[in-house]
Coordinates of C-alpha atoms in Angstrom, one line a residue:
M1 CA 0.0 0.0 0.0
S2 CA 2.7 2.5 0.9
L3 CA 4.9 1.4 -1.9
S4 CA 2.3 2.0 -4.5
S5 CA 1.6 5.4 -3.1
F6 CA 5.3 6.3 -3.2
R7 CA 5.5 5.2 -6.9
R8 CA 2.6 7.5 -7.8
R9 CA 4.1 10.6 -6.4
P10 CA 6.4 11.5 -9.3
A11 CA 3.6 11.2 -11.7
T12 CA 1.6 13.6 -9.5
A13 CA 4.4 16.1 -9.4
T14 CA 5.0 15.8 -13.1
S15 CA 1.3 16.2 -13.7
S16 CA 1.2 19.3 -11.5
S17 CA 4.1 20.8 -13.3
H18 CA 2.4 20.3 -16.7
D19 CA -0.8 21.7 -15.3
G20 CA 1.2 24.8 -14.2
Q21 CA 2.7 25.2 -17.6
K22 CA -0.7 25.0 -19.2
E23 CA -2.1 27.6 -16.8
S24 CA 0.8 30.0 -17.5
P25 CA 1.5 30.0 -21.2
Q26 CA 4.6 31.8 -22.4
P27 CA 3.9 35.3 -24.0
S28 CA 4.2 35.5 -27.7
I29 CA 6.1 38.1 -29.6
E30 CA 2.9 38.8 -31.7
D31 CA 1.2 39.8 -28.5
P32 CA 0.1 43.5 -29.0
A33 CA 0.9 44.1 -25.3
V34 CA 4.4 42.8 -25.7
L35 CA 5.0 44.8 -28.9
K36 CA 3.7 48.0 -27.4
R37 CA 5.9 47.4 -24.2
E38 CA 9.0 46.6 -26.1
T39 CA 8.8 49.6 -28.5
R40 CA 7.8 52.1 -25.8
A41 CA 11.1 54.0 -26.2
R42 CA 10.8 54.2 -30.0
R43 CA 7.2 55.4 -29.7
V44 CA 8.1 58.1 -27.3
F45 CA 10.9 59.5 -29.4
S46 CA 8.6 59.4 -32.6
G47 CA 6.1 61.4 -30.7
I48 CA 8.7 63.9 -29.6
S49 CA 9.8 64.3 -33.2
C50 CA 6.1 64.9 -34.3
F51 CA 5.8 67.6 -31.7
C52 CA 9.0 69.2 -32.9
Y53 CA 7.7 69.1 -36.4
L54 CA 4.4 70.7 -35.4
M55 CA 6.2 73.6 -33.6
A56 CA 8.5 74.0 -36.5
V57 CA 5.5 74.2 -38.9
I58 CA 3.8 76.8 -36.6
F59 CA 6.8 79.1 -36.5
L60 CA 7.5 78.7 -40.2
I61 CA 3.9 79.7 -41.0
L62 CA 4.5 82.8 -38.9
V63 CA 7.5 83.6 -40.9
E64 CA 5.7 83.0 -44.1
I65 CA 2.8 85.3 -43.2
G66 CA 4.7 88.0 -41.5
N67 CA 4.2 91.5 -42.7
T68 CA 1.7 90.4 -45.3
R69 CA -1.0 92.6 -44.0
N70 CA -1.8 95.3 -41.5
S71 CA -3.2 93.2 -38.7
P72 CA -2.1 92.6 -35.0
V73 CA 0.8 90.2 -34.6
I74 CA 1.4 89.9 -38.4
R75 CA 2.4 93.5 -38.9
D76 CA 5.1 93.1 -36.1
I77 CA 6.8 90.3 -37.9
Y78 CA 9.4 91.6 -40.4
F79 CA 13.1 91.2 -41.3
F80 CA 14.1 94.8 -41.0
K81 CA 12.4 98.3 -40.7
L82 CA 13.8 101.5 -42.2
D83 CA 13.0 104.7 -40.3
L84 CA 13.3 107.7 -42.6
T85 CA 11.6 110.2 -40.3
D86 CA 14.5 112.5 -40.0
I87 CA 16.4 111.6 -43.3
L88 CA 18.7 114.4 -44.5
P89 CA 18.1 115.2 -48.2
Q90 CA 20.6 116.3 -50.7
S91 CA 18.0 118.7 -52.1
A92 CA 14.4 119.5 -51.4
P93 CA 11.6 121.4 -53.4
T94 CA 11.6 125.0 -52.5
T95 CA 7.8 125.1 -52.7
L96 CA 7.2 122.5 -50.0
S97 CA 7.1 123.4 -46.3
L98 CA 8.2 121.1 -43.5
Q99 CA 5.3 118.8 -42.4
N100 CA 5.2 116.1 -39.7
S101 CA 8.6 114.7 -40.8
I102 CA 11.3 115.4 -43.4
A103 CA 10.4 112.1 -45.1
R104 CA 6.9 113.1 -45.6
T105 CA 7.9 116.5 -46.9
L106 CA 10.1 114.8 -49.5
G107 CA 7.3 112.4 -50.5
L108 CA 8.5 109.5 -48.6
H109 CA 6.9 107.6 -45.8
D110 CA 8.3 107.6 -42.3
F111 CA 9.1 103.8 -42.3
Y112 CA 9.4 100.8 -44.5
Q113 CA 9.3 97.3 -43.2
V114 CA 10.2 94.1 -45.2
G115 CA 8.7 90.7 -45.0
L116 CA 9.2 87.5 -47.0
W117 CA 6.4 88.2 -49.6
D118 CA 6.1 92.1 -49.6
F119 CA 6.9 95.4 -47.9
C120 CA 4.7 97.7 -46.0
E121 CA 5.0 101.4 -45.5
G122 CA 3.4 104.1 -43.2
Y123 CA 3.7 107.1 -41.0
N124 CA 4.5 107.3 -37.3
T125 CA 1.2 109.0 -36.6
D126 CA -1.1 106.8 -38.7
G127 CA 0.7 103.4 -38.6
I128 CA 0.9 101.2 -41.7
T129 CA -0.9 102.7 -44.6
Y130 CA 0.0 100.4 -47.4
C131 CA 1.3 97.0 -48.0
S132 CA 2.4 95.8 -51.5
T133 CA 0.8 92.8 -53.0
P134 CA 2.4 89.6 -51.9
T135 CA 4.7 88.4 -54.6
T136 CA 6.5 85.0 -55.2
L137 CA 10.2 85.3 -54.8
Y138 CA 9.9 88.9 -53.6
W139 CA 12.9 91.0 -52.9
F140 CA 13.2 94.5 -51.5
N141 CA 14.7 97.1 -53.8
P142 CA 15.1 100.3 -51.7
V143 CA 16.6 102.3 -54.6
E144 CA 13.5 101.7 -56.8
I145 CA 11.0 102.2 -54.1
L146 CA 12.5 105.3 -52.3
L147 CA 13.5 107.1 -55.4
G148 CA 10.2 106.4 -57.0
E149 CA 8.2 108.1 -54.2
L150 CA 10.3 111.3 -54.0
F151 CA 8.6 114.5 -55.1
A152 CA 10.0 116.3 -58.1
G153 CA 13.0 118.3 -57.2
A154 CA 13.9 116.2 -54.1
S155 CA 16.8 113.7 -53.9
I156 CA 18.6 111.6 -51.3
A157 CA 22.1 110.2 -51.3
L158 CA 21.7 106.4 -50.8
P159 CA 24.9 104.9 -49.6
S160 CA 27.0 103.2 -52.3
Q161 CA 26.9 100.0 -50.3
V162 CA 23.2 99.7 -51.0
N163 CA 23.7 99.8 -54.8
E164 CA 26.5 97.3 -54.6
I165 CA 24.5 94.7 -52.7
L166 CA 21.2 94.9 -54.6
N167 CA 22.2 91.9 -56.9
I168 CA 23.3 89.9 -53.8
L169 CA 20.1 91.0 -52.1
R170 CA 17.9 89.7 -54.9
I171 CA 19.6 86.3 -55.0
A172 CA 19.6 85.9 -51.2
S173 CA 16.0 86.9 -51.1
N174 CA 15.0 84.4 -53.7
I175 CA 16.9 81.6 -52.1
M176 CA 15.5 82.4 -48.7
F177 CA 12.0 82.4 -50.0
G178 CA 12.3 79.0 -51.7
F179 CA 14.0 77.3 -48.8
F180 CA 11.6 78.6 -46.2
L181 CA 8.6 77.4 -48.3
T182 CA 10.2 74.0 -49.0
A183 CA 11.1 73.4 -45.5
L184 CA 7.7 74.2 -44.3
L185 CA 6.1 71.7 -46.8
L186 CA 8.8 69.0 -45.7
D187 CA 8.2 69.5 -42.0
F188 CA 4.4 69.3 -42.5
V189 CA 4.6 66.0 -44.4
L190 CA 7.2 64.6 -42.0
M191 CA 4.9 65.4 -39.0
F192 CA 2.5 62.8 -40.3
L193 CA 5.2 60.3 -41.4
A194 CA 7.3 60.2 -38.3
P195 CA 5.2 57.6 -36.4
I196 CA 6.0 54.9 -39.1
A197 CA 9.5 54.7 -37.7
V198 CA 8.2 52.6 -34.9
F199 CA 7.6 49.7 -37.2
S200 CA 11.2 49.4 -38.7
R201 CA 14.5 50.9 -38.7
W202 CA 14.4 51.0 -42.6
W203 CA 11.9 53.8 -42.2
S204 CA 14.3 55.9 -40.0
G205 CA 16.8 56.2 -42.8
P206 CA 14.6 57.9 -45.4
L207 CA 12.9 59.9 -42.7
G208 CA 16.3 60.9 -41.5
F209 CA 17.4 61.9 -44.9
F210 CA 14.4 64.2 -45.4
A211 CA 14.7 65.6 -41.9
L212 CA 18.4 66.5 -42.6
L213 CA 17.3 68.1 -45.9
S214 CA 14.6 70.2 -44.1
T215 CA 17.2 71.1 -41.5
L216 CA 19.6 72.3 -44.0
L217 CA 17.0 74.3 -45.8
V218 CA 15.6 76.1 -42.9
L219 CA 19.2 76.7 -41.5
I220 CA 20.4 78.2 -44.7
A221 CA 17.3 80.4 -45.1
S222 CA 17.5 81.6 -41.4
S223 CA 21.2 82.4 -41.8
L224 CA 20.4 84.3 -45.0
G225 CA 17.6 86.2 -43.4
T226 CA 19.7 87.2 -40.4
A227 CA 22.7 88.2 -42.5
M228 CA 20.6 90.3 -44.9
S229 CA 18.9 92.1 -42.2
L230 CA 22.1 92.9 -40.3
I231 CA 24.0 93.8 -43.5
F232 CA 21.1 96.2 -44.5
K233 CA 21.1 97.8 -41.2
Y234 CA 24.8 98.4 -41.2
A235 CA 24.9 99.7 -44.9
L236 CA 22.2 102.4 -44.0
T237 CA 23.1 103.4 -40.5
S238 CA 26.8 103.7 -41.4
Q239 CA 26.0 106.8 -43.4
T240 CA 25.7 109.5 -40.8
D241 CA 25.0 112.2 -43.5
L242 CA 21.9 110.3 -44.5
N243 CA 20.5 110.0 -40.9
V244 CA 18.5 106.8 -41.5
N245 CA 17.7 104.3 -38.7
A246 CA 17.2 100.7 -39.3
D247 CA 15.8 98.1 -36.8
V248 CA 16.2 94.3 -37.2
G249 CA 12.9 92.4 -36.6
L250 CA 13.6 90.4 -33.5
K251 CA 10.4 88.5 -33.7
M252 CA 11.1 87.3 -37.2
L253 CA 14.6 86.3 -36.3
A254 CA 13.4 84.5 -33.1
F255 CA 10.7 82.6 -35.1
M256 CA 13.2 81.6 -37.8
W257 CA 15.7 80.2 -35.3
I258 CA 13.2 78.6 -33.2
A259 CA 11.8 76.7 -36.3
T260 CA 15.4 75.7 -37.0
G261 CA 16.0 74.4 -33.6
F262 CA 12.9 72.1 -33.6
T263 CA 13.7 70.9 -37.1
L264 CA 17.3 70.0 -36.0
I265 CA 16.0 68.2 -32.9
S266 CA 13.7 66.0 -35.2
F267 CA 16.7 65.2 -37.4
I268 CA 18.8 64.1 -34.4
I269 CA 15.9 61.9 -33.1
H270 CA 15.5 60.2 -36.6
A271 CA 19.3 59.7 -36.9
G272 CA 19.3 58.0 -33.5
L273 CA 16.4 55.8 -34.3
C274 CA 18.4 54.4 -37.2
C275 CA 20.5 52.5 -34.7
C276 CA 18.8 52.7 -31.3
C277 CA 15.6 51.7 -29.7
T278 CA 13.8 48.4 -30.6
S279 CA 11.4 48.4 -33.5
R280 CA 8.5 46.0 -34.1
R281 CA 10.4 44.4 -37.0
D282 CA 13.4 43.7 -34.7
I283 CA 11.2 41.8 -32.4
R284 CA 9.4 39.8 -35.1
T285 CA 12.5 38.9 -37.0
G286 CA 14.4 37.9 -33.8
R287 CA 17.2 40.5 -34.1
R288 CA 16.2 41.7 -30.7
N289 CA 14.4 39.3 -28.3
A290 CA 11.8 40.8 -26.1
R291 CA 13.3 41.3 -22.7
H292 CA 10.0 40.6 -20.9
I293 CA 9.5 37.4 -22.9
N294 CA 12.9 36.1 -22.0
E295 CA 12.3 36.8 -18.4
A296 CA 9.0 35.2 -18.4
G297 CA 10.5 32.1 -20.1
S298 CA 13.3 32.0 -17.5
R299 CA 10.9 32.2 -14.6
E300 CA 8.6 29.4 -16.1
K301 CA 11.7 27.2 -16.7
G302 CA 12.8 27.8 -13.0
R303 CA 9.3 26.7 -11.8
T304 CA 9.3 23.7 -14.0
T305 CA 12.8 22.7 -12.7
T306 CA 11.7 23.2 -9.1
A307 CA 8.5 21.2 -9.6
T308 CA 10.4 18.3 -11.1
S309 CA 13.1 18.2 -8.4
D310 CA 10.3 18.1 -5.8

């Protein structure tokens, strides 16, 4: 009686171990919960890149629409602003009397401010009175605009530096216009494509390439806009006999470089995702085993060994 009971014990222990294995099946790599858990880091970084693209798009839109019309916020976004209120003329019509400002007496406006698509002009007392029609590949020609508005018999001595840099200004403005617009479109598209990097590293390569392209475009455009504004300011304010003031649009510069920073962060993330963070394809192809699956298998194996030894 006791011998037969003793012989049946191993079978009971083995049966219990098999029952335990049936009750606790090993997790599968196709389990959505496992895939979600193992690709958490990649999803987080993809989400951050989407957010950065969204911010870049918002600030690039502000750059694009800046100074296009006389409305709050938009009218304060410009590359540079020329203040001709106290300009000193070479000659003035003898029939004209001094009005609110010397510039108005000569037929000019008190200030001119330049955006990506057009320029606006106005008076210190009335604000902006006119904005030119937005034009593709626009560039600001101060010689043509200022000399064209002077009354008959009036003249001003524009610095020679302005005439020398007109061709450079036109080329730089055209490049800046095209690069800003292309970068805006790229960032907008990449904002929706970035999440597919979760599925495979192969997607991170093309996304990283286009992110690099967008970064270079907005970086070059921002550099040109900054350099153009500073050079224009120096060329005009260096002439003390002209008495013209020029202010750089700090809001425009801030928006340009903030957009550049967000686009650069997105590129860095995509470059990192090419070699870091587990993707869904890595788990399914076995290139990277799911950590939690291995841990679960080790625990199950340990329980089986313990049950067998008992």
